PDB file of C-alpha atoms in Angstrom:
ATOM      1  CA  UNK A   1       7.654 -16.910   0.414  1.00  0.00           C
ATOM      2  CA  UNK A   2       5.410 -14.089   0.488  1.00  0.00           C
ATOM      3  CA  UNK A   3       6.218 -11.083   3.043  1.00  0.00           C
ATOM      4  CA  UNK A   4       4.784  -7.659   3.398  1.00  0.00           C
ATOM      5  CA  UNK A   5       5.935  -4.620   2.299  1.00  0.00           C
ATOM      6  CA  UNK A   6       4.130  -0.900   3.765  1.00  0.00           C
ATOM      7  CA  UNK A   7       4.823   2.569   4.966  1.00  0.00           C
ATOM      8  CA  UNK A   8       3.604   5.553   5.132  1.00  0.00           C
ATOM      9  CA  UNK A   9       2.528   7.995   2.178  1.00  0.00           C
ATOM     10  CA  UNK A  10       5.289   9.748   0.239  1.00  0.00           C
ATOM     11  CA  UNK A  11       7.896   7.796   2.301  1.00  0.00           C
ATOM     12  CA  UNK A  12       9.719   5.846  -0.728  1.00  0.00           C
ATOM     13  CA  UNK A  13       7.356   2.415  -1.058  1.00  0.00           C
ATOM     14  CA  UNK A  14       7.505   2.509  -4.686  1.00  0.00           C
ATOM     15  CA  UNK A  15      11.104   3.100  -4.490  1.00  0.00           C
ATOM     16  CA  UNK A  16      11.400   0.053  -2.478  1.00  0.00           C
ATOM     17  CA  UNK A  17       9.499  -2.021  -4.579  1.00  0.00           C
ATOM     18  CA  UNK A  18      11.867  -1.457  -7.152  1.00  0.00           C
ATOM     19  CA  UNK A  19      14.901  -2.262  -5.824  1.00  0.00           C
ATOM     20  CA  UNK A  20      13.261  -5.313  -4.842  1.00  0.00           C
ATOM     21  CA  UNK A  21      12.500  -6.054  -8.356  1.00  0.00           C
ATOM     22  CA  UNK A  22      15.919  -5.230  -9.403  1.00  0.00           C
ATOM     23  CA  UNK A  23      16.925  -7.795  -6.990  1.00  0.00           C
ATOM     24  CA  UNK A  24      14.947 -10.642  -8.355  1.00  0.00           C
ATOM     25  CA  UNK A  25      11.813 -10.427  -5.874  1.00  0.00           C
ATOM     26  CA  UNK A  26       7.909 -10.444  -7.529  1.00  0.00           C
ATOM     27  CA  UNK A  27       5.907  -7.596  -6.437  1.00  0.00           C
ATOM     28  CA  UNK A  28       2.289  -7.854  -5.925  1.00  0.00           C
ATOM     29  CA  UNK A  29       0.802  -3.915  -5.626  1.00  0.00           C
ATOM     30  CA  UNK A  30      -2.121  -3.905  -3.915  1.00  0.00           C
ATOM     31  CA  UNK A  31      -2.706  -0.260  -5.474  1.00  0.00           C
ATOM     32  CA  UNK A  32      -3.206  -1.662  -8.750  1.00  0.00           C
ATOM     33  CA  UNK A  33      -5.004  -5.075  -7.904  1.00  0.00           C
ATOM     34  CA  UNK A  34      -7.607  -2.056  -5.810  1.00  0.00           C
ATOM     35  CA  UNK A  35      -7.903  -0.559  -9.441  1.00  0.00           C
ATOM     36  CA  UNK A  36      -8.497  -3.995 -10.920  1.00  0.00           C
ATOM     37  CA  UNK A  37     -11.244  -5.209  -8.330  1.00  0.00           C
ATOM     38  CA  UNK A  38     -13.657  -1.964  -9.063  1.00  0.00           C
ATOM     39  CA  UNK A  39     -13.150  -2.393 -12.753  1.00  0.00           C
ATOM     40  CA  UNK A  40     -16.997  -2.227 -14.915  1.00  0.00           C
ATOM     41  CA  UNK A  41     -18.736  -5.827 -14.772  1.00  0.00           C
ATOM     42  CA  UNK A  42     -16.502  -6.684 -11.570  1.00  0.00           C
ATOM     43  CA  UNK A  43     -18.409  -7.146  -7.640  1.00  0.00           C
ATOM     44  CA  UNK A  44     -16.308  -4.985  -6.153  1.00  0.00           C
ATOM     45  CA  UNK A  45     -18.365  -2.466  -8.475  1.00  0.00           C
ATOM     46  CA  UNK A  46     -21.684  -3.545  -8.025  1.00  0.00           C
ATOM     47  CA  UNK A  47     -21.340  -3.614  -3.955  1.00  0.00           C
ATOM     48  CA  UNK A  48     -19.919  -0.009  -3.876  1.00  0.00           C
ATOM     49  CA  UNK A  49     -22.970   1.224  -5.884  1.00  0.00           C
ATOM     50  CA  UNK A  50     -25.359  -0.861  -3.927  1.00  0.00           C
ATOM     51  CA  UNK A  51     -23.493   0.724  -0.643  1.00  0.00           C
ATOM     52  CA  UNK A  52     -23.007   4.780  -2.119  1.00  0.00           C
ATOM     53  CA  UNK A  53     -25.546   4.557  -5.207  1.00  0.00           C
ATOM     54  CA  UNK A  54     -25.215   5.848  -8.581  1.00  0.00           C
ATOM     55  CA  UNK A  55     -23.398   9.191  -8.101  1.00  0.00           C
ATOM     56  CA  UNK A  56     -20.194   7.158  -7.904  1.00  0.00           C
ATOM     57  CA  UNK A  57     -19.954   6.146 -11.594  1.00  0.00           C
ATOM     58  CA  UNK A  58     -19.045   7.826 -13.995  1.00  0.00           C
ATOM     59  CA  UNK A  59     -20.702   8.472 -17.402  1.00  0.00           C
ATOM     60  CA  UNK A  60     -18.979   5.581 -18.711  1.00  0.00           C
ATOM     61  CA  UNK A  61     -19.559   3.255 -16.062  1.00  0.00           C
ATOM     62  CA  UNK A  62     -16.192   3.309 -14.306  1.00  0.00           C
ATOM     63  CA  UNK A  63     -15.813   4.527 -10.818  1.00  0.00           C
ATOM     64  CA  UNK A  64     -15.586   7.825 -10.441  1.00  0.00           C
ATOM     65  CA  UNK A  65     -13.261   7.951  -7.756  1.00  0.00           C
ATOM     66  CA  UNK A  66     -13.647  11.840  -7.227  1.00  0.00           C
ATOM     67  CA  UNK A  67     -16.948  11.565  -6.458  1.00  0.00           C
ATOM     68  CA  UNK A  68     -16.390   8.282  -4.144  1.00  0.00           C
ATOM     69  CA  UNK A  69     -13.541   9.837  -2.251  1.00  0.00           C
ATOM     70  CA  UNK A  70     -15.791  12.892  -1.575  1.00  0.00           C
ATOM     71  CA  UNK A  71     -18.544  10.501  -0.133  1.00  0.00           C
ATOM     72  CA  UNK A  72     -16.366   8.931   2.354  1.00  0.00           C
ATOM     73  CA  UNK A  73     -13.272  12.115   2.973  1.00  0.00           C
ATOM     74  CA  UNK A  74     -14.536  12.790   6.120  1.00  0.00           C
ATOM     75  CA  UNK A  75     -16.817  10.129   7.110  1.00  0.00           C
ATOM     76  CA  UNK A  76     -15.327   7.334   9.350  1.00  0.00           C
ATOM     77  CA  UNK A  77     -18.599   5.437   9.049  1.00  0.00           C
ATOM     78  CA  UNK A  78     -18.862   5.649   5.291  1.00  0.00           C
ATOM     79  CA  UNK A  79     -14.938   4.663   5.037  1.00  0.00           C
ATOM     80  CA  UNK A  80     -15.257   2.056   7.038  1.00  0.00           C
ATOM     81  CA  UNK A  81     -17.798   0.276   4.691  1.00  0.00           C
ATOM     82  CA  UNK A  82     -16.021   1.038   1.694  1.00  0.00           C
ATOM     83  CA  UNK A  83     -12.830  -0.809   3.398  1.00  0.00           C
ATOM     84  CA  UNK A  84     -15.365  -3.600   4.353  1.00  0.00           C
ATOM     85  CA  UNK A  85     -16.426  -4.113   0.840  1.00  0.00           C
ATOM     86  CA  UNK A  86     -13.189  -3.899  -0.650  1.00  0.00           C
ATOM     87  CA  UNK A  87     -10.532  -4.940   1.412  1.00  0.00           C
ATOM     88  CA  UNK A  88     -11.462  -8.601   1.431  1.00  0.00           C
ATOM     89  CA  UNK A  89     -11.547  -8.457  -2.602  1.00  0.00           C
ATOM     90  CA  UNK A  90      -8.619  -6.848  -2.612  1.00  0.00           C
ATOM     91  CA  UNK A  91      -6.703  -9.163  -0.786  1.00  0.00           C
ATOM     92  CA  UNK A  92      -8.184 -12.457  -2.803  1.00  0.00           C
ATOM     93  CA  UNK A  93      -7.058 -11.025  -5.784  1.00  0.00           C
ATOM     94  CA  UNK A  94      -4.155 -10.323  -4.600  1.00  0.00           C
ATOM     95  CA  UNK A  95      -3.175 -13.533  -3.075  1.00  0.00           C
ATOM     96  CA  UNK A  96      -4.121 -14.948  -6.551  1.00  0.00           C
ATOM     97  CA  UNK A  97      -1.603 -13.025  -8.047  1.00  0.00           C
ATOM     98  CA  UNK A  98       0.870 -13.753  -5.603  1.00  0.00           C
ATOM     99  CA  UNK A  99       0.133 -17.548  -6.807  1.00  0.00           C
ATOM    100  CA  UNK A 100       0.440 -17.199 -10.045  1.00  0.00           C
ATOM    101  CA  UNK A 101       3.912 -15.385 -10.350  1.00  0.00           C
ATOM    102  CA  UNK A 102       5.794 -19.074 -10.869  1.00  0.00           C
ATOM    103  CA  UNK A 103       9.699 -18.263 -10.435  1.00  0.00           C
ATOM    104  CA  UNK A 104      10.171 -15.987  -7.551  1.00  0.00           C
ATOM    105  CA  UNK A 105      11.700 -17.438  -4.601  1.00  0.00           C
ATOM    106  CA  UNK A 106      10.450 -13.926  -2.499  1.00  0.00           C
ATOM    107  CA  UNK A 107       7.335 -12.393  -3.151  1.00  0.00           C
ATOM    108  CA  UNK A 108       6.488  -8.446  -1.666  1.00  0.00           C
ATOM    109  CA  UNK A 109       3.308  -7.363  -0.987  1.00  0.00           C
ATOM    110  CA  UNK A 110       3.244  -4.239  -1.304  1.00  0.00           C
ATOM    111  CA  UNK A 111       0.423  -2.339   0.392  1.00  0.00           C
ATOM    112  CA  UNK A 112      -0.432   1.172   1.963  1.00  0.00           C
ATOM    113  CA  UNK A 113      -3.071   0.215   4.499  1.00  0.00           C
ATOM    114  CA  UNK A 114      -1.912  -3.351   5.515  1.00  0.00           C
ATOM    115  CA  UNK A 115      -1.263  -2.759   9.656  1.00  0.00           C
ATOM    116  CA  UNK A 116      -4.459  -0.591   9.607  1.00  0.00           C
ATOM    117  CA  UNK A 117      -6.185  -3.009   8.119  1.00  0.00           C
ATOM    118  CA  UNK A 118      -5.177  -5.467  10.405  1.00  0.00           C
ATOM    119  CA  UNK A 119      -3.271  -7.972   8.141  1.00  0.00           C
ATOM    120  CA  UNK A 120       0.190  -7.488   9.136  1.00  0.00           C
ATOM    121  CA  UNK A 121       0.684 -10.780  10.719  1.00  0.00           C
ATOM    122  CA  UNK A 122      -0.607 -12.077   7.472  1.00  0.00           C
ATOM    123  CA  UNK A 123       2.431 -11.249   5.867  1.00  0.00           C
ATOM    124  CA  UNK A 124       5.482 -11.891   7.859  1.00  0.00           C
ATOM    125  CA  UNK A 125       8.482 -10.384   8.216  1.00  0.00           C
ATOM    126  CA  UNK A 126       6.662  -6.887   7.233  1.00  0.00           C
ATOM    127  CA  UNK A 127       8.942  -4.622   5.991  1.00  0.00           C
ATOM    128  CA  UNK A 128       7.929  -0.797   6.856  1.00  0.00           C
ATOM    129  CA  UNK A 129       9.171   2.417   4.884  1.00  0.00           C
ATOM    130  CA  UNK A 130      10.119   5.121   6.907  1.00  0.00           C
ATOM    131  CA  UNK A 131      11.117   8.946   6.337  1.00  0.00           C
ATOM    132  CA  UNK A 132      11.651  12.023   8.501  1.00  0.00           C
ATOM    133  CA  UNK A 133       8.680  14.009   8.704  1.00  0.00           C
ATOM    134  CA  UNK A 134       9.699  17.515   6.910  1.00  0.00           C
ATOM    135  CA  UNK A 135      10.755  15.191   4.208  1.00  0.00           C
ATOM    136  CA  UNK A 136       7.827  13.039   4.001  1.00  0.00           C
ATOM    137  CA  UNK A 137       5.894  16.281   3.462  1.00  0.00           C
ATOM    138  CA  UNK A 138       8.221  18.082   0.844  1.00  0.00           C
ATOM    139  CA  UNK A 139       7.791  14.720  -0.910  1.00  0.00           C
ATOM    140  CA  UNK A 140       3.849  14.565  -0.464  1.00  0.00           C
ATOM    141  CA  UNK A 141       3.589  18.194  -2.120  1.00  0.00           C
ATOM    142  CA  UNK A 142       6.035  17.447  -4.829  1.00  0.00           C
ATOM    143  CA  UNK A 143       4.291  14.506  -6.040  1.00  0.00           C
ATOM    144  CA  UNK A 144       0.616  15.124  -5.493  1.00  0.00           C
ATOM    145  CA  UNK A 145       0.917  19.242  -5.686  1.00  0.00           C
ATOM    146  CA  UNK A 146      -0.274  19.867  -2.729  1.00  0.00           C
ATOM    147  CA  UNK A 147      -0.299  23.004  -0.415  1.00  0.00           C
ATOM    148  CA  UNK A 148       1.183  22.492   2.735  1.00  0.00           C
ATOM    149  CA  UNK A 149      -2.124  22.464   4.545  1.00  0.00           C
ATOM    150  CA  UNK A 150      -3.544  19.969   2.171  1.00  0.00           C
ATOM    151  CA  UNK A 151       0.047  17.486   2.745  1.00  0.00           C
ATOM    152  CA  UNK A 152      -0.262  17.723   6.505  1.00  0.00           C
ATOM    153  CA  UNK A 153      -3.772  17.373   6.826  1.00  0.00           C
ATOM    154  CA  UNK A 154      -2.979  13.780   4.436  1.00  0.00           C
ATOM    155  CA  UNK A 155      -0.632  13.381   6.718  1.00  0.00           C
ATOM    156  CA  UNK A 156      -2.660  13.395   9.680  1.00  0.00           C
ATOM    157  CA  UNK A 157      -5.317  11.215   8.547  1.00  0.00           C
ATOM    158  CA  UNK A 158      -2.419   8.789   7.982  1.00  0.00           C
ATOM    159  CA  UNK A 159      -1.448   6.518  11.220  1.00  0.00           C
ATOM    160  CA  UNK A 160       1.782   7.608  12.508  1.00  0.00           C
ATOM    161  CA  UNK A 161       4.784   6.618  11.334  1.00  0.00           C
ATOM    162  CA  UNK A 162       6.235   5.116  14.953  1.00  0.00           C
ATOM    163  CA  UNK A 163       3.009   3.015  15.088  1.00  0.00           C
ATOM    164  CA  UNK A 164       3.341   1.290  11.989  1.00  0.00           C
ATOM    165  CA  UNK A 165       7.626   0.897  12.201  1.00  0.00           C
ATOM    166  CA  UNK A 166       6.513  -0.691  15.566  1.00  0.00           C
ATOM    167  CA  UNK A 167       4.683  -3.519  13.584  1.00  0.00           C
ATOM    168  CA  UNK A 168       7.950  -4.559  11.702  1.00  0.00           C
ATOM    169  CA  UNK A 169      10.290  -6.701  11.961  1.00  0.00           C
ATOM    170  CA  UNK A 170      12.445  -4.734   9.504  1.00  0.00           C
ATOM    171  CA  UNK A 171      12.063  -0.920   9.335  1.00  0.00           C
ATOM    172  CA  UNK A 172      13.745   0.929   6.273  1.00  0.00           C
ATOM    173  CA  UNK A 173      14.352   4.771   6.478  1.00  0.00           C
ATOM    174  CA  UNK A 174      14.382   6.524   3.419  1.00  0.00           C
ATOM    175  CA  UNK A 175      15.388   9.718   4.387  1.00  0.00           C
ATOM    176  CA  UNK A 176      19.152   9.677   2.315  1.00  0.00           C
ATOM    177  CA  UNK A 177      20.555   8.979  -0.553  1.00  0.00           C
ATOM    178  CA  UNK A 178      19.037   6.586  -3.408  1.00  0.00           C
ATOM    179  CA  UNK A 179      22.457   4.562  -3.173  1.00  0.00           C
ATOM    180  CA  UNK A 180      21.865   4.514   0.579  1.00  0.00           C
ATOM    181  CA  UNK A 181      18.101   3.657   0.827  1.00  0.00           C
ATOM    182  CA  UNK A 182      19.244   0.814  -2.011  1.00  0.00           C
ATOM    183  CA  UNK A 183      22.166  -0.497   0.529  1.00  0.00           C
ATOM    184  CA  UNK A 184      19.446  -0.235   3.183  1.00  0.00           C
ATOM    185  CA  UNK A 185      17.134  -2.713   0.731  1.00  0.00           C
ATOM    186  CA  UNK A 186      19.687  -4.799   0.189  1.00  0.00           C
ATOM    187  CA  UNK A 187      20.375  -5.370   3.844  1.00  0.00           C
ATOM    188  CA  UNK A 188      17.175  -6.168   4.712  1.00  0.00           C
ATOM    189  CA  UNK A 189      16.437  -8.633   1.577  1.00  0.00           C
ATOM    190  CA  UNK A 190      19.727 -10.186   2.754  1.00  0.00           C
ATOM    191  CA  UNK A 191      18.090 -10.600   6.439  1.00  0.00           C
ATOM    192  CA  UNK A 192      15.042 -12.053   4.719  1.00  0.00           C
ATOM    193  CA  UNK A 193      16.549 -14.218   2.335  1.00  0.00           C
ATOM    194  CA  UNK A 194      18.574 -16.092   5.182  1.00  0.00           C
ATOM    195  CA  UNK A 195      15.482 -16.082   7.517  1.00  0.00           C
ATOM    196  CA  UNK A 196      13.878 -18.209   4.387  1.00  0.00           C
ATOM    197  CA  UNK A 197      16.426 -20.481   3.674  1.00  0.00           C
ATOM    198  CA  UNK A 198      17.090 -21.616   7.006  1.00  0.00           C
ATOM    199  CA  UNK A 199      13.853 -21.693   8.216  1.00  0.00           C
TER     200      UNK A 199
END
């Protein structure tokens, strides 16, 4: 069974995801698979040149994401076709992969945008990663060093936490321990497991 896994940025995803893993459940990470889709020779490429031109590759003929992420930072219109083009891509590749991991009874997928995007009901129960905001910000500059004004403008391009943990049907809060954000996983995966095996 495959079942969705999201939060917001800097809120413990990742951390999730592996304690899920630990547990025995696959992980498909969108993240990656959005890496994999734009790689040279690929369409997701050749449609985000044909959409932002040439300026977006790098001298080697990757994607220079720097230089795509300036193009659309601050332009709905221009985001909004790169999430067109990719999005769909995204999610085909990752439903492959989802396929092809043979053995897993439970598979997450584990992605950043997936109630913005509008997929949520795609993959239910959705599992959302919470934190408390002051945390979810010291994180945020920690791991991206960051300013403060640069983590809460992030943060408010982000949609707010309360409007994504009201798309769940299981909402983790990662803002304690390690050992209690893993008894918090564990709960949940316990809630999901029996929801699979009796249903």
């Amino acid at each position: 069974m495959l079942f969705g896994l999201t939060g917001g940025i800097a809120c413990g995803k990742s951390t999730v995801a592996g304690f899920l893993k630990e547990r025995g459940v696959g992980v498909v990470d969108a993240d990656q698979v959005a890496r994999e889709v734009v790689l040279p020779g690929t369409e997701g490429l050749r449609a985000i040149v044909d959409a932002f031109g040439q300026g977006v590759l790098a001298a080697d003929g990757t994607l220079d994401r720097k230089a795509l992420g300036a193009r659309v930072f601050g332009d709905q219109a221009a985001r909004q076709l790169l999430n067109r083009l990719t999005h769909p891509l995204i999610r085909a590749a990752s439903l492959r992969k989802a396929q092809e991991m043979t053995g897993f009874e439970l598979i997450a997928y584990e992605a950043a945008l997936l109630v913005e995007a509008g997929h949520a009901d795609a993959f239910r129960p959705l599992v959302v990663v919470i934190a408390d905001e002051p945390l979810q910000l010291a994180r945020l500059m920690a791991r991206d060093s960051l300013s403060e004004v640069e983590a809460r403008a992030r943060l408010a391009a982000q949609m707010p936490l309360r409007d994504k943990a009201a798309a769940a049907d299981h909402v983790i809060d990662t803002s304690c321990s390690l050992q209690d954000v893993r008894a918090r996983t564990d709960e949940v995966l316990e809630k999901i497991r029996r929801a699979y095996t009796s249903g």
